[in-house]
Amino acid sequence: MKLFLPTLVASVVLMLNGGADALNVKMPGVNYNSRKGPDWAPDSSMCKTASEVQKDMFALKSITDKVRIYSLVDCNQAELVLPAAKNAGLKVHLGVWTTNSHDYLLQEKAKLAGL
């Protein structure tokens, strides 16, 4: 009974106050990747479509104003994420993925230079 009454009172106050607004939060930024499948899958099942990316960007806009991508080449993120983010009113922080493969870095640099 000692714990029940204060808990009940606190619950009633929160309900009358309109809730705790715990989900009404803006984050400074969110990391985003347009992948949806495993590495070994073909692009059609490994990567999201343009409409799926656009849907994600509109959903993310409710919690942040910035997204960060880690690669421009992987899943063609430069071509999909940048226009979708702009359409949703988001800023994008670009990342360039590096590996042991010098060729992959050259692909990333070429994509960045082409933006």
GROMACS .gro file of C-alpha atoms in nm:
model
  115
    1MET     CA    1   0.000   0.000   0.000
    2LYS     CA    2   0.290   0.236   0.070
    3LEU     CA    3   0.414   0.206  -0.288
    4PHE     CA    4   0.075   0.176  -0.454
    5LEU     CA    5  -0.067   0.517  -0.360
    6PRO     CA    6   0.231   0.731  -0.476
    7THR     CA    7   0.252   0.530  -0.799
    8LEU     CA    8  -0.119   0.577  -0.859
    9VAL     CA    9  -0.098   0.951  -0.793
   10ALA     CA   10   0.203   0.990  -1.025
   11SER     CA   11   0.025   0.794  -1.299
   12VAL     CA   12  -0.286   1.010  -1.274
   13VAL     CA   13  -0.079   1.331  -1.284
   14LEU     CA   14   0.108   1.214  -1.595
   15MET     CA   15  -0.216   1.117  -1.768
   16LEU     CA   16  -0.376   1.452  -1.690
   17ASN     CA   17  -0.061   1.638  -1.797
   18GLY     CA   18  -0.069   1.484  -2.145
   19GLY     CA   19   0.199   1.221  -2.096
   20ALA     CA   20   0.572   1.231  -2.058
   21ASP     CA   21   0.658   1.321  -2.419
   22ALA     CA   22   0.941   1.069  -2.405
   23LEU     CA   23   0.921   1.014  -2.780
   24ASN     CA   24   0.907   1.382  -2.868
   25VAL     CA   25   1.284   1.405  -2.916
   26LYS     CA   26   1.507   1.540  -3.193
   27MET     CA   27   1.839   1.364  -3.234
   28PRO     CA   28   2.146   1.553  -3.362
   29GLY     CA   29   2.190   1.303  -3.644
   30VAL     CA   30   2.135   0.943  -3.755
   31ASN     CA   31   2.363   0.703  -3.941
   32TYR     CA   32   2.183   0.563  -4.246
   33ASN     CA   33   2.249   0.275  -4.481
   34SER     CA   34   2.024   0.179  -4.771
   35ARG     CA   35   2.100  -0.191  -4.738
   36LYS     CA   36   1.831  -0.439  -4.651
   37GLY     CA   37   1.995  -0.773  -4.730
   38PRO     CA   38   2.319  -0.966  -4.683
   39ASP     CA   39   2.646  -0.883  -4.860
   40TRP     CA   40   2.626  -1.185  -5.089
   41ALA     CA   41   2.279  -1.106  -5.223
   42PRO     CA   42   2.234  -0.942  -5.563
   43ASP     CA   43   2.176  -0.565  -5.557
   44SER     CA   44   1.804  -0.607  -5.622
   45SER     CA   45   1.755  -0.786  -5.289
   46MET     CA   46   2.051  -0.636  -5.097
   47CYS     CA   47   1.968  -0.269  -5.155
   48LYS     CA   48   1.656  -0.061  -5.096
   49THR     CA   49   1.471   0.094  -5.386
   50ALA     CA   50   1.444   0.470  -5.437
   51SER     CA   51   1.090   0.468  -5.297
   52GLU     CA   52   1.201   0.276  -4.987
   53VAL     CA   53   1.485   0.523  -4.928
   54GLN     CA   54   1.245   0.816  -4.972
   55LYS     CA   55   1.005   0.662  -4.721
   56ASP     CA   56   1.294   0.622  -4.475
   57MET     CA   57   1.399   0.985  -4.519
   58PHE     CA   58   1.049   1.114  -4.446
   59ALA     CA   59   1.035   0.892  -4.136
   60LEU     CA   60   1.376   1.011  -4.017
   61LYS     CA   61   1.277   1.377  -4.062
   62SER     CA   62   1.047   1.343  -3.761
   63ILE     CA   63   1.343   1.268  -3.532
   64THR     CA   64   1.644   1.441  -3.690
   65ASP     CA   65   1.760   1.702  -3.938
   66LYS     CA   66   2.080   1.520  -4.046
   67VAL     CA   67   2.170   1.176  -4.175
   68ARG     CA   68   2.517   1.034  -4.232
   69ILE     CA   69   2.607   0.778  -4.494
   70TYR     CA   70   2.930   0.582  -4.489
   71SER     CA   71   2.967   0.510  -4.859
   72LEU     CA   72   2.872   0.677  -5.184
   73VAL     CA   73   2.916   0.363  -5.394
   74ASP     CA   74   2.759   0.090  -5.179
   75CYS     CA   75   2.398   0.038  -5.293
   76ASN     CA   76   2.440   0.350  -5.506
   77GLN     CA   77   2.372   0.566  -5.201
   78ALA     CA   78   2.494   0.887  -5.367
   79GLU     CA   79   2.223   0.854  -5.632
   80LEU     CA   80   1.946   0.740  -5.395
   81VAL     CA   81   2.000   0.903  -5.057
   82LEU     CA   82   2.103   1.256  -5.160
   83PRO     CA   83   1.788   1.343  -5.362
   84ALA     CA   84   1.560   1.166  -5.113
   85ALA     CA   85   1.714   1.351  -4.820
   86LYS     CA   86   1.688   1.685  -5.000
   87ASN     CA   87   1.323   1.612  -5.080
   88ALA     CA   88   1.259   1.537  -4.711
   89GLY     CA   89   1.445   1.849  -4.595
   90LEU     CA   90   1.741   1.664  -4.442
   91LYS     CA   91   2.110   1.749  -4.450
   92VAL     CA   92   2.351   1.469  -4.542
   93HIS     CA   93   2.699   1.415  -4.404
   94LEU     CA   94   2.890   1.219  -4.666
   95GLY     CA   95   3.125   0.937  -4.583
   96VAL     CA   96   3.378   0.759  -4.800
   97TRP     CA   97   3.426   0.390  -4.726
   98THR     CA   98   3.782   0.265  -4.732
   99THR     CA   99   3.906  -0.092  -4.757
  100ASN     CA  100   4.230  -0.269  -4.840
  101SER     CA  101   4.126  -0.246  -5.204
  102HIS     CA  102   4.269   0.066  -5.363
  103ASP     CA  103   4.023   0.027  -5.651
  104TYR     CA  104   3.725   0.069  -5.416
  105LEU     CA  105   3.872   0.391  -5.280
  106LEU     CA  106   3.914   0.517  -5.635
  107GLN     CA  107   3.546   0.439  -5.703
  108GLU     CA  108   3.444   0.633  -5.391
  109LYS     CA  109   3.664   0.929  -5.489
  110ALA     CA  110   3.527   0.930  -5.844
  111LYS     CA  111   3.169   0.928  -5.713
  112LEU     CA  112   3.250   1.213  -5.474
  113ALA     CA  113   3.413   1.415  -5.753
  114GLY     CA  114   3.104   1.363  -5.969
  115LEU     CA  115   2.862   1.512  -5.719
   0.00000   0.00000   0.00000
